[in-house]
mmCIF file of C-alpha atoms in Angstrom:
data_model
loop_
_atom_site.group_PDB
_atom_site.id
_atom_site.type_symbol
_atom_site.label_atom_id
_atom_site.label_comp_id
_atom_site.label_asym_id
_atom_site.label_seq_id
_atom_site.Cartn_x
_atom_site.Cartn_y
_atom_site.Cartn_z
ATOM 1 C CA MET U 373 14.184 9.279 14.981
ATOM 2 C CA GLY U 374 15.894 5.951 16.210
ATOM 3 C CA ARG U 375 16.615 2.794 14.464
ATOM 4 C CA LEU U 376 13.174 2.744 11.887
ATOM 5 C CA LYS U 377 13.958 0.290 9.707
ATOM 6 C CA ALA U 378 10.648 0.320 8.477
ATOM 7 C CA ALA U 379 11.812 3.795 6.568
ATOM 8 C CA ALA U 380 13.293 1.984 3.997
ATOM 9 C CA TRP U 381 11.049 1.258 1.204
ATOM 10 C CA VAL U 382 11.492 1.162 -3.006
ATOM 11 C CA SER U 383 12.541 4.524 -4.129
ATOM 12 C CA GLY U 384 11.998 6.047 -7.460
ATOM 13 C CA ASP U 385 8.172 5.332 -7.811
ATOM 14 C CA PRO U 386 6.312 6.768 -10.815
ATOM 15 C CA PHE U 387 2.782 5.944 -9.409
ATOM 16 C CA HIS U 388 3.838 8.212 -6.341
ATOM 17 C CA THR U 389 5.624 11.176 -8.742
ATOM 18 C CA GLU U 390 1.949 11.299 -10.822
ATOM 19 C CA VAL U 391 -0.395 10.658 -8.338
ATOM 20 C CA ARG U 392 1.358 14.036 -6.079
ATOM 21 C CA ARG U 393 1.465 16.034 -9.356
ATOM 22 C CA GLN U 394 -2.048 15.460 -9.860
ATOM 23 C CA VAL U 395 -3.043 16.547 -6.325
ATOM 24 C CA ALA U 396 -0.409 19.129 -6.328
ATOM 25 C CA LEU U 397 -2.737 20.234 -9.844
ATOM 26 C CA TYR U 398 -5.714 20.348 -8.249
ATOM 27 C CA PHE U 399 -5.331 22.730 -5.382
ATOM 28 C CA GLN U 400 -3.550 25.036 -8.024
ATOM 29 C CA ARG U 401 -6.635 25.049 -9.976
ATOM 30 C CA GLU U 402 -9.158 25.349 -7.168
ATOM 31 C CA GLY U 403 -6.995 27.948 -5.779
ATOM 32 C CA THR U 404 -7.417 26.326 -2.295
ATOM 33 C CA ASP U 405 -5.644 25.992 0.744
ATOM 34 C CA SER U 406 -4.557 22.214 1.576
ATOM 35 C CA LYS U 407 -5.413 22.496 5.131
ATOM 36 C CA GLY U 408 -8.809 22.678 6.909
ATOM 37 C CA GLY U 409 -9.693 26.200 7.423
ATOM 38 C CA ALA U 410 -12.803 27.580 9.094
ATOM 39 C CA ARG U 411 -14.763 24.185 8.394
ATOM 40 C CA VAL U 412 -12.761 22.080 10.781
ATOM 41 C CA TRP U 413 -12.600 25.020 13.377
ATOM 42 C CA ARG U 414 -16.004 25.352 13.371
ATOM 43 C CA LYS U 415 -16.711 21.044 13.561
ATOM 44 C CA ALA U 416 -13.453 21.057 16.726
ATOM 45 C CA THR U 417 -15.820 23.353 18.440
ATOM 46 C CA LEU U 418 -19.202 21.860 18.152
ATOM 47 C CA LEU U 419 -17.021 18.245 18.762
ATOM 48 C CA LEU U 420 -15.437 19.985 22.309
ATOM 49 C CA ALA U 421 -19.026 21.833 23.101
ATOM 50 C CA TRP U 422 -20.821 18.398 22.966
ATOM 51 C CA LEU U 423 -18.225 16.719 25.462
ATOM 52 C CA ALA U 424 -18.889 19.890 27.592
ATOM 53 C CA ALA U 425 -22.287 19.325 27.491
ATOM 54 C CA SER U 426 -22.214 15.372 28.013
ATOM 55 C CA TRP U 427 -20.034 15.512 30.627
ATOM 56 C CA ALA U 428 -21.939 18.562 32.635
ATOM 57 C CA THR U 429 -24.818 17.266 32.582
ATOM 58 C CA PHE U 430 -24.127 14.511 34.241
ATOM 59 C CA VAL U 431 -22.302 15.846 36.984
ATOM 60 C CA LEU U 432 -24.949 18.116 37.640
ATOM 61 C CA THR U 433 -28.224 16.713 37.512
ATOM 62 C CA THR U 434 -29.206 13.720 39.243
ATOM 63 C CA THR U 435 -29.554 10.640 36.995
ATOM 64 C CA GLY U 436 -30.555 6.982 37.503
ATOM 65 C CA PRO U 437 -28.376 4.303 35.974
ATOM 66 C CA ALA U 438 -30.127 4.243 32.560
ATOM 67 C CA ALA U 439 -29.499 8.126 31.474
ATOM 68 C CA THR U 440 -26.148 8.190 33.396
ATOM 69 C CA MET U 441 -25.346 5.400 30.822
ATOM 70 C CA LEU U 442 -26.744 7.409 27.579
ATOM 71 C CA LEU U 443 -24.927 10.540 28.701
ATOM 72 C CA ALA U 444 -21.708 8.415 28.926
ATOM 73 C CA ALA U 445 -22.257 6.805 25.448
ATOM 74 C CA SER U 446 -22.606 10.726 24.538
ATOM 75 C CA ALA U 447 -19.377 12.045 25.749
ATOM 76 C CA GLY U 448 -17.670 8.712 24.541
ATOM 77 C CA LEU U 449 -18.806 9.564 21.177
ATOM 78 C CA ALA U 450 -17.668 13.180 21.102
ATOM 79 C CA MET U 451 -14.414 11.990 22.580
ATOM 80 C CA ALA U 452 -14.166 9.839 19.415
ATOM 81 C CA GLY U 453 -15.159 12.718 17.312
ATOM 82 C CA ILE U 454 -12.607 15.037 18.610
ATOM 83 C CA GLY U 455 -10.111 11.966 18.335
ATOM 84 C CA PHE U 456 -11.176 11.976 14.643
ATOM 85 C CA ASN U 457 -11.048 15.307 13.767
ATOM 86 C CA ILE U 458 -8.703 17.700 16.219
ATOM 87 C CA GLN U 459 -6.036 15.555 17.931
ATOM 88 C CA HIS U 460 -5.953 13.379 14.653
ATOM 89 C CA ASP U 461 -5.424 15.902 12.001
ATOM 90 C CA GLY U 462 -3.629 18.062 14.816
ATOM 91 C CA SER U 463 -1.007 15.296 14.689
ATOM 92 C CA HIS U 464 -0.516 15.420 11.167
ATOM 93 C CA ARG U 465 -0.310 18.773 11.177
ATOM 94 C CA SER U 466 -3.175 19.328 8.550
ATOM 95 C CA LEU U 467 -5.351 21.285 10.873
ATOM 96 C CA SER U 468 -3.328 24.366 10.269
ATOM 97 C CA ARG U 469 -0.371 26.106 8.545
ATOM 98 C CA ARG U 470 0.438 27.401 12.028
ATOM 99 C CA ARG U 471 2.350 24.969 14.100
ATOM 100 C CA TRP U 472 1.558 25.603 17.536
ATOM 101 C CA MET U 473 -2.224 25.234 16.839
ATOM 102 C CA ASN U 474 -1.133 22.022 14.953
ATOM 103 C CA ARG U 475 0.713 21.090 18.370
ATOM 104 C CA VAL U 476 -2.215 22.182 20.648
ATOM 105 C CA ALA U 477 -5.189 19.942 18.911
ATOM 106 C CA ALA U 478 -3.030 16.819 18.823
ATOM 107 C CA ALA U 479 -2.350 17.765 22.385
ATOM 108 C CA SER U 480 -5.737 16.909 23.028
ATOM 109 C CA LEU U 481 -4.793 13.409 23.217
ATOM 110 C CA ASP U 482 -3.444 14.165 26.449
ATOM 111 C CA LEU U 483 -6.901 15.517 27.921
ATOM 112 C CA LEU U 484 -8.569 12.326 26.693
ATOM 113 C CA GLY U 485 -6.468 9.909 28.579
ATOM 114 C CA GLY U 486 -3.668 9.165 26.044
ATOM 115 C CA SER U 487 -0.150 10.324 25.238
ATOM 116 C CA SER U 488 0.196 12.606 22.228
ATOM 117 C CA TYR U 489 4.143 11.693 22.420
ATOM 118 C CA ILE U 490 3.440 8.220 21.865
ATOM 119 C CA TRP U 491 1.067 8.222 19.792
ATOM 120 C CA HIS U 492 3.398 10.376 17.668
ATOM 121 C CA TRP U 493 6.035 7.364 17.076
ATOM 122 C CA LYS U 494 2.915 4.529 17.214
ATOM 123 C CA HIS U 495 0.670 6.075 14.544
ATOM 124 C CA ASN U 496 2.711 8.925 12.469
ATOM 125 C CA VAL U 497 5.976 7.357 12.687
ATOM 126 C CA LEU U 498 5.095 3.269 12.617
ATOM 127 C CA HIS U 499 1.748 3.014 11.290
ATOM 128 C CA HIS U 500 2.419 5.715 8.513
ATOM 129 C CA SER U 501 5.347 4.416 7.187
ATOM 130 C CA SER U 502 4.405 0.920 7.080
ATOM 131 C CA PRO U 503 0.914 0.035 7.248
ATOM 132 C CA ASN U 504 -0.278 -3.523 7.928
ATOM 133 C CA VAL U 505 3.610 -4.345 7.746
ATOM 134 C CA SER U 506 3.641 -7.631 10.493
ATOM 135 C CA GLY U 507 6.349 -7.245 12.835
ATOM 136 C CA VAL U 508 6.136 -2.905 12.281
ATOM 137 C CA ASP U 509 3.064 -1.614 12.797
ATOM 138 C CA GLU U 510 1.724 -1.964 16.545
ATOM 139 C CA ASP U 511 -1.636 -1.132 15.052
ATOM 140 C CA ILE U 512 -2.249 -4.712 13.967
ATOM 141 C CA ASP U 513 -0.874 -6.413 17.169
ATOM 142 C CA LEU U 514 -3.354 -6.890 19.517
ATOM 143 C CA GLY U 515 -1.110 -8.249 21.890
ATOM 144 C CA GLY U 516 -2.568 -11.879 21.702
ATOM 145 C CA LEU U 517 -5.665 -10.994 22.198
ATOM 146 C CA GLY U 518 -6.392 -11.463 18.957
ATOM 147 C CA ARG U 519 -5.063 -12.112 15.018
ATOM 148 C CA LEU U 520 -5.090 -9.642 12.789
ATOM 149 C CA SER U 521 -2.795 -10.782 9.488
ATOM 150 C CA PRO U 522 -2.035 -13.971 8.289
ATOM 151 C CA LEU U 523 1.768 -13.455 9.656
ATOM 152 C CA GLN U 524 0.661 -13.566 13.254
ATOM 153 C CA GLU U 525 0.706 -16.900 15.073
ATOM 154 C CA TRP U 526 -2.421 -18.840 15.269
ATOM 155 C CA ARG U 527 -3.971 -20.042 18.254
ATOM 156 C CA PRO U 528 -6.690 -21.867 19.267
ATOM 157 C CA LEU U 529 -8.516 -19.179 20.904
ATOM 158 C CA TYR U 530 -8.581 -16.958 17.952
ATOM 159 C CA ARG U 531 -11.522 -19.502 16.789
ATOM 160 C CA TYR U 532 -13.624 -17.312 18.236
ATOM 161 C CA GLN U 533 -12.636 -13.860 17.858
ATOM 162 C CA HIS U 534 -15.227 -12.732 15.653
ATOM 163 C CA VAL U 535 -17.352 -12.819 17.855
ATOM 164 C CA TYR U 536 -15.145 -11.757 21.158
ATOM 165 C CA LEU U 537 -12.977 -8.995 19.787
ATOM 166 C CA TRP U 538 -15.686 -6.782 18.890
ATOM 167 C CA PHE U 539 -16.423 -6.543 22.589
ATOM 168 C CA ALA U 540 -13.016 -6.291 23.487
ATOM 169 C CA TYR U 541 -12.355 -3.148 21.252
ATOM 170 C CA GLY U 542 -14.584 -1.346 24.191
ATOM 171 C CA PHE U 543 -12.523 -2.135 26.545
ATOM 172 C CA LEU U 544 -8.860 -1.225 24.846
ATOM 173 C CA PRO U 545 -9.337 2.480 26.551
ATOM 174 C CA PHE U 546 -8.681 1.100 30.015
ATOM 175 C CA LYS U 547 -5.321 -0.400 28.669
ATOM 176 C CA TRP U 548 -4.171 2.833 27.044
ATOM 177 C CA HIS U 549 -5.310 4.637 30.325
ATOM 178 C CA TRP U 550 -3.915 2.789 32.373
ATOM 179 C CA TYR U 551 -1.082 0.257 30.985
ATOM 180 C CA ASP U 552 0.418 0.770 27.318
ATOM 181 C CA ASP U 553 1.684 4.908 27.566
ATOM 182 C CA PHE U 554 3.167 4.173 30.374
ATOM 183 C CA ALA U 555 4.565 0.732 29.260
ATOM 184 C CA ALA U 556 6.086 2.499 26.523
ATOM 185 C CA PHE U 557 8.197 5.025 28.544
ATOM 186 C CA LEU U 558 9.704 2.639 31.207
ATOM 187 C CA ARG U 559 10.759 0.338 28.244
ATOM 188 C CA GLY U 560 11.732 3.188 25.797
ATOM 189 C CA ARG U 561 9.968 1.728 22.991
ATOM 190 C CA VAL U 562 7.068 1.052 21.001
ATOM 191 C CA GLY U 563 6.940 -2.362 19.667
ATOM 192 C CA ALA U 564 10.274 -2.891 18.418
ATOM 193 C CA GLN U 565 10.938 0.761 17.780
ATOM 194 C CA ASN U 566 13.453 2.644 20.095
ATOM 195 C CA ILE U 567 12.010 5.970 21.198
ATOM 196 C CA PRO U 568 13.730 8.909 23.247
ATOM 197 C CA ARG U 569 12.485 9.650 26.674
ATOM 198 C CA SER U 570 13.151 13.444 26.790
ATOM 199 C CA ARG U 571 12.230 14.983 30.678
ATOM 200 C CA GLY U 572 9.581 16.839 28.364
ATOM 201 C CA ALA U 573 7.669 14.127 27.046
ATOM 202 C CA VAL U 574 7.804 12.414 30.737
ATOM 203 C CA VAL U 575 6.213 15.767 31.990
ATOM 204 C CA GLY U 576 3.169 16.190 29.744
ATOM 205 C CA LEU U 577 2.644 12.196 30.086
ATOM 206 C CA LEU U 578 2.230 13.022 34.006
ATOM 207 C CA VAL U 579 0.500 16.478 33.575
ATOM 208 C CA GLY U 580 -1.906 14.818 30.860
ATOM 209 C CA THR U 581 -2.683 12.052 32.967
ATOM 210 C CA SER U 582 -3.205 14.446 35.967
ATOM 211 C CA VAL U 583 -5.821 16.581 34.076
ATOM 212 C CA PHE U 584 -7.917 13.458 32.480
ATOM 213 C CA VAL U 585 -8.130 12.346 36.233
ATOM 214 C CA THR U 586 -9.423 15.502 37.140
ATOM 215 C CA TRP U 587 -12.246 15.487 34.977
ATOM 216 C CA ALA U 588 -13.102 12.540 34.137
ATOM 217 C CA LEU U 589 -13.068 10.861 37.747
ATOM 218 C CA LEU U 590 -12.313 13.235 40.954
ATOM 219 C CA LEU U 591 -14.690 16.462 39.817
ATOM 220 C CA PRO U 592 -17.755 13.632 38.669
ATOM 221 C CA LEU U 593 -16.902 12.613 42.646
ATOM 222 C CA LEU U 594 -17.594 15.613 44.090
ATOM 223 C CA PHE U 595 -21.283 15.622 42.908
ATOM 224 C CA GLN U 596 -22.030 12.392 41.976
ATOM 225 C CA PRO U 597 -21.825 8.482 44.130
ATOM 226 C CA ALA U 598 -19.119 6.768 43.436
ATOM 227 C CA GLY U 599 -20.516 3.692 41.882
ATOM 228 C CA ARG U 600 -22.266 6.608 39.413
ATOM 229 C CA VAL U 601 -19.044 7.949 38.462
ATOM 230 C CA LEU U 602 -17.674 4.688 37.440
ATOM 231 C CA LEU U 603 -20.423 3.679 35.288
ATOM 232 C CA PHE U 604 -19.898 6.610 33.391
ATOM 233 C CA TYR U 605 -16.577 6.549 33.002
ATOM 234 C CA VAL U 606 -17.010 2.474 32.150
ATOM 235 C CA THR U 607 -19.907 2.995 29.403
ATOM 236 C CA CYS U 608 -17.673 6.232 28.207
ATOM 237 C CA CYS U 609 -15.120 4.024 27.572
ATOM 238 C CA CYS U 610 -16.529 1.319 26.175
ATOM 239 C CA VAL U 611 -18.244 3.634 23.268
ATOM 240 C CA LEU U 612 -15.189 5.302 23.029
ATOM 241 C CA GLY U 613 -13.212 2.064 22.255
ATOM 242 C CA PHE U 614 -15.264 0.205 20.404
ATOM 243 C CA THR U 615 -16.095 3.557 17.965
ATOM 244 C CA LEU U 616 -12.398 3.853 17.504
ATOM 245 C CA SER U 617 -11.643 0.481 16.756
ATOM 246 C CA SER U 618 -14.113 0.188 14.377
ATOM 247 C CA VAL U 619 -13.022 2.889 12.305
ATOM 248 C CA PHE U 620 -9.688 1.359 11.911
ATOM 249 C CA GLN U 621 -10.277 -2.088 11.630
ATOM 250 C CA MET U 622 -12.411 -1.757 8.715
ATOM 251 C CA ALA U 623 -10.417 0.393 7.112
ATOM 252 C CA HIS U 624 -7.253 -1.708 7.176
ATOM 253 C CA CYS U 625 -7.801 -5.422 8.840
ATOM 254 C CA VAL U 626 -9.834 -7.079 5.422
ATOM 255 C CA ARG U 627 -8.797 -9.409 3.140
ATOM 256 C CA GLU U 628 -7.762 -6.678 0.650
ATOM 257 C CA ALA U 629 -5.572 -4.724 2.950
ATOM 258 C CA PHE U 630 -3.364 -7.972 3.210
ATOM 259 C CA ASP U 631 -2.997 -9.020 0.103
ATOM 260 C CA PRO U 632 -0.258 -10.327 0.144
ATOM 261 C CA PRO U 633 0.636 -9.812 3.523
ATOM 262 C CA VAL U 634 3.704 -8.003 3.750
ATOM 263 C CA ASN U 635 6.602 -8.316 6.815
ATOM 264 C CA ASP U 636 9.494 -5.960 8.225
ATOM 265 C CA ALA U 637 11.910 -7.978 4.886
ATOM 266 C CA GLN U 638 9.356 -7.413 1.926
ATOM 267 C CA ARG U 639 9.715 -3.724 0.524
ATOM 268 C CA PRO U 640 7.146 -2.615 -2.174
ATOM 269 C CA PRO U 641 6.895 0.857 -3.578
ATOM 270 C CA TRP U 642 5.448 2.985 -0.791
ATOM 271 C CA ALA U 643 2.997 4.645 -2.159
ATOM 272 C CA ALA U 644 1.576 1.604 -3.839
ATOM 273 C CA HIS U 645 1.696 -0.079 -0.584
ATOM 274 C CA GLN U 646 -0.148 2.666 1.016
ATOM 275 C CA VAL U 647 -2.787 2.292 -1.396
ATOM 276 C CA ALA U 648 -3.023 -1.726 -1.478
ATOM 277 C CA SER U 649 -2.828 -1.772 2.515
ATOM 278 C CA THR U 650 -5.621 0.529 2.719
ATOM 279 C CA VAL U 651 -9.678 0.235 1.813
ATOM 280 C CA ASN U 652 -11.958 2.928 1.607
ATOM 281 C CA PHE U 653 -16.061 2.820 2.866
ATOM 282 C CA ALA U 654 -19.161 5.032 2.874
ATOM 283 C CA GLY U 655 -17.729 7.909 0.564
ATOM 284 C CA ALA U 656 -20.973 9.179 -0.220
ATOM 285 C CA ASN U 657 -22.267 9.129 3.279
ATOM 286 C CA ARG U 658 -21.734 12.711 4.429
ATOM 287 C CA LEU U 659 -22.439 12.567 7.892
ATOM 288 C CA LEU U 660 -20.268 9.478 8.718
ATOM 289 C CA GLY U 661 -17.185 11.175 6.756
ATOM 290 C CA TRP U 662 -18.339 14.505 8.557
ATOM 291 C CA TYR U 663 -17.725 12.551 12.290
ATOM 292 C CA VAL U 664 -15.302 10.338 11.536
ATOM 293 C CA GLY U 665 -12.637 13.289 9.664
ATOM 294 C CA GLY U 666 -12.590 11.691 6.752
ATOM 295 C CA LEU U 667 -11.157 8.337 7.949
ATOM 296 C CA ASN U 668 -13.235 6.628 5.226
ATOM 297 C CA PHE U 669 -11.019 7.594 2.832
ATOM 298 C CA GLN U 670 -7.818 5.950 4.020
ATOM 299 C CA ILE U 671 -5.846 5.862 1.211
ATOM 300 C CA GLU U 672 -5.965 9.494 0.724
ATOM 301 C CA HIS U 673 -5.170 10.328 3.853
ATOM 302 C CA HIS U 674 -2.512 7.486 4.305
ATOM 303 C CA LEU U 675 -0.899 8.955 0.736
ATOM 304 C CA PHE U 676 -1.694 12.883 1.805
ATOM 305 C CA PRO U 677 -1.606 12.808 5.627
ATOM 306 C CA GLY U 678 -0.761 16.781 5.911
ATOM 307 C CA VAL U 679 -3.376 17.406 3.991
ATOM 308 C CA SER U 680 -6.882 18.306 5.596
ATOM 309 C CA HIS U 681 -9.787 15.483 5.482
ATOM 310 C CA VAL U 682 -12.308 18.256 3.932
ATOM 311 C CA HIS U 683 -10.517 17.570 0.801
ATOM 312 C CA TYR U 684 -10.644 13.692 0.455
ATOM 313 C CA PRO U 685 -14.071 13.508 -1.527
ATOM 314 C CA LYS U 686 -12.868 15.379 -3.767
ATOM 315 C CA LEU U 687 -9.322 14.144 -3.797
ATOM 316 C CA ALA U 688 -10.576 9.955 -4.506
ATOM 317 C CA PRO U 689 -11.430 10.481 -8.035
ATOM 318 C CA LEU U 690 -8.018 11.750 -8.620
ATOM 319 C CA VAL U 691 -6.475 9.040 -7.005
ATOM 320 C CA ALA U 692 -8.508 6.127 -8.546
ATOM 321 C CA SER U 693 -7.666 7.746 -11.570
ATOM 322 C CA VAL U 694 -3.934 7.494 -11.143
ATOM 323 C CA CYS U 695 -4.158 3.951 -10.027
ATOM 324 C CA ARG U 696 -6.056 3.210 -12.987
ATOM 325 C CA LYS U 697 -3.347 4.382 -14.828
ATOM 326 C CA TYR U 698 -0.528 2.353 -12.638
ATOM 327 C CA GLY U 699 -2.111 -0.741 -12.224
ATOM 328 C CA VAL U 700 -2.284 -0.202 -8.354
ATOM 329 C CA ARG U 701 -5.545 -1.866 -6.597
ATOM 330 C CA TYR U 702 -7.984 0.952 -5.464
ATOM 331 C CA THR U 703 -10.674 -0.718 -3.165
ATOM 332 C CA SER U 704 -13.695 1.271 -1.716
ATOM 333 C CA ARG U 705 -16.789 -0.442 -0.265
ATOM 334 C CA THR U 706 -19.817 1.534 -0.947
ATOM 335 C CA THR U 707 -21.813 1.720 2.388
ATOM 336 C CA LEU U 708 -20.490 1.337 6.796
ATOM 337 C CA TRP U 709 -22.382 -2.069 6.550
ATOM 338 C CA GLN U 710 -20.353 -3.684 3.684
ATOM 339 C CA ALA U 711 -17.323 -2.829 5.748
ATOM 340 C CA ILE U 712 -18.246 -4.092 9.075
ATOM 341 C CA GLN U 713 -19.290 -7.441 6.986
ATOM 342 C CA ALA U 714 -15.841 -7.405 5.848
ATOM 343 C CA HIS U 715 -14.083 -7.161 8.802
ATOM 344 C CA HIS U 716 -16.300 -9.684 10.284
ATOM 345 C CA ARG U 717 -15.132 -12.022 7.829
ATOM 346 C CA TRP U 718 -11.711 -11.299 8.397
ATOM 347 C CA LEU U 719 -11.578 -11.822 11.676
ATOM 348 C CA ARG U 720 -13.601 -15.159 11.052
ATOM 349 C CA HIS U 721 -11.196 -16.487 8.694
ATOM 350 C CA LEU U 722 -7.818 -15.630 11.053
ATOM 351 C CA GLY U 723 -9.197 -17.600 13.505
ATOM 352 C CA GLN U 724 -9.286 -20.750 11.784
ATOM 353 C CA PRO U 725 -5.950 -22.881 11.609
ATOM 354 C CA GLU U 726 -3.027 -21.223 9.888
ATOM 355 C CA SER U 727 -2.970 -23.730 7.455
ATOM 356 C CA ALA U 728 -6.198 -22.102 5.873
ATOM 357 C CA ALA U 729 -5.301 -18.836 6.577
ATOM 358 C CA LEU U 730 -2.980 -18.401 3.411
ATOM 359 C CA SER U 731 -5.311 -19.742 1.094
ATOM 360 C CA TYR U 732 -8.024 -17.732 1.785
ATOM 361 C CA VAL U 733 -10.209 -16.023 -0.963
ATOM 362 C CA ASP U 734 -13.163 -13.457 -0.097
ATOM 363 C CA ARG U 735 -15.969 -14.231 -2.555
ATOM 364 C CA ALA U 736 -17.150 -10.835 -1.884
ATOM 365 C CA ASP U 737 -17.893 -8.780 -5.437
ATOM 366 C CA LEU U 738 -15.150 -6.398 -5.769
ATOM 367 C CA ALA U 739 -15.449 -4.531 -8.879
ATOM 368 C CA PRO U 740 -13.372 -3.022 -11.244
ATOM 369 C CA CYS U 741 -12.109 0.653 -10.014
ATOM 370 C CA GLY U 742 -15.654 2.290 -10.651
ATOM 371 C CA THR U 743 -18.294 5.319 -9.726
ATOM 372 C CA ASP U 744 -20.522 5.948 -6.798
ATOM 373 C CA ARG U 745 -24.062 5.560 -8.180
ATOM 374 C CA ARG U 746 -25.340 8.046 -5.519
ATOM 375 C CA ARG U 747 -22.160 10.328 -5.896
ATOM 376 C CA PRO U 748 -20.873 9.832 -9.392
ATOM 377 C CA HIS U 749 -17.708 11.734 -8.592
ATOM 378 C CA LEU U 750 -16.448 9.347 -5.725
ATOM 379 C CA PRO U 751 -14.482 6.079 -7.227
ATOM 380 C CA VAL U 752 -15.882 2.844 -5.725
ATOM 381 C CA THR U 753 -13.816 -0.505 -6.080
ATOM 382 C CA GLY U 754 -15.452 -2.900 -3.841
ATOM 383 C CA ARG U 755 -19.519 -3.498 -3.527
ATOM 384 C CA MET U 756 -20.183 -6.852 -1.972
ATOM 385 C CA ARG U 757 -22.968 -9.141 -2.326
ATOM 386 C CA GLY U 758 -22.872 -10.171 1.544
ATOM 387 C CA ASP U 759 -22.440 -13.850 0.310
ATOM 388 C CA ARG U 760 -22.849 -15.826 3.906
ATOM 389 C CA ASN U 761 -20.991 -18.846 3.067
ATOM 390 C CA THR U 762 -17.690 -16.507 2.531
ATOM 391 C CA PRO U 763 -15.442 -17.781 5.422
#
């Protein structure tokens, strides 16, 4: 594991003990497996077919620029769906009880142009051990492009980050396709965390990159002009990057998830921090929940990453109930639009000079832990009025 200082959290937390007990009782009472089962495999088949159909239609037919971009957008959404549902669940071993199935699913990231090995360290180890901990969680470090935490240095450019970052999110896949994973291997670390550079990991990176370049660029060039292939690739990546980034930011990069901000020297109880640094959104939106693989229930995912996302809607009320009992803040926004607004306000606030950032107060209407009117079994703690005067 290397020198992972972020694992040194306060232990002996009664809240964590109780929430685990309640979830275990739920599965015992329901007599159901905590993994995904047939529902997840049906979804995986559909998502892979979606990507294959979008790609094959582009490669094998003659399309103009507009149709090319539409097919590319379709492929980008399919790739994001594969990441949310297949790769993500596989990497957390929540897809199946068979280890090889989870490993195959996790390796789908290599086919999408990333490294499942680097992802394991960056996401499973660093992000999940210390979400939103400045100096540890690489997911909140934009490398100078923007400011996501009050503990990060302020720069004048960030005054406009609430505008330009929404566009920049779309270009992040180019960075991890051609730079991030290779740089991590060469440095032998992800952020400040040393990682082992095994021969198998290097081979996996090279083979995965070769397969991605072959299906994404080389094969299309046999059937389509270079300009059209480039347009398809760029559009696809922009849609992919915007979709992946937005889902993450709405769950982690909002005011409540940094209240208070935590650095590497501070150690609250692990489970309470997982809840406090994460925000659920749009729990009643079944279509969204299906597409994002339950990542709109990030609180439940962070507490139980080894449980399939198909169970999160029913686990949410149990978790919220334990949170109320132990005084742990549980925040959930009712709609997707509210979540987008919350992230936008946070970006706009952090773009102000640093002296103003630490006195930030979100004037959104955050009610006590309650119930979603449309689906009464879902907890809601963050209904927003959309105050236009909010900084």
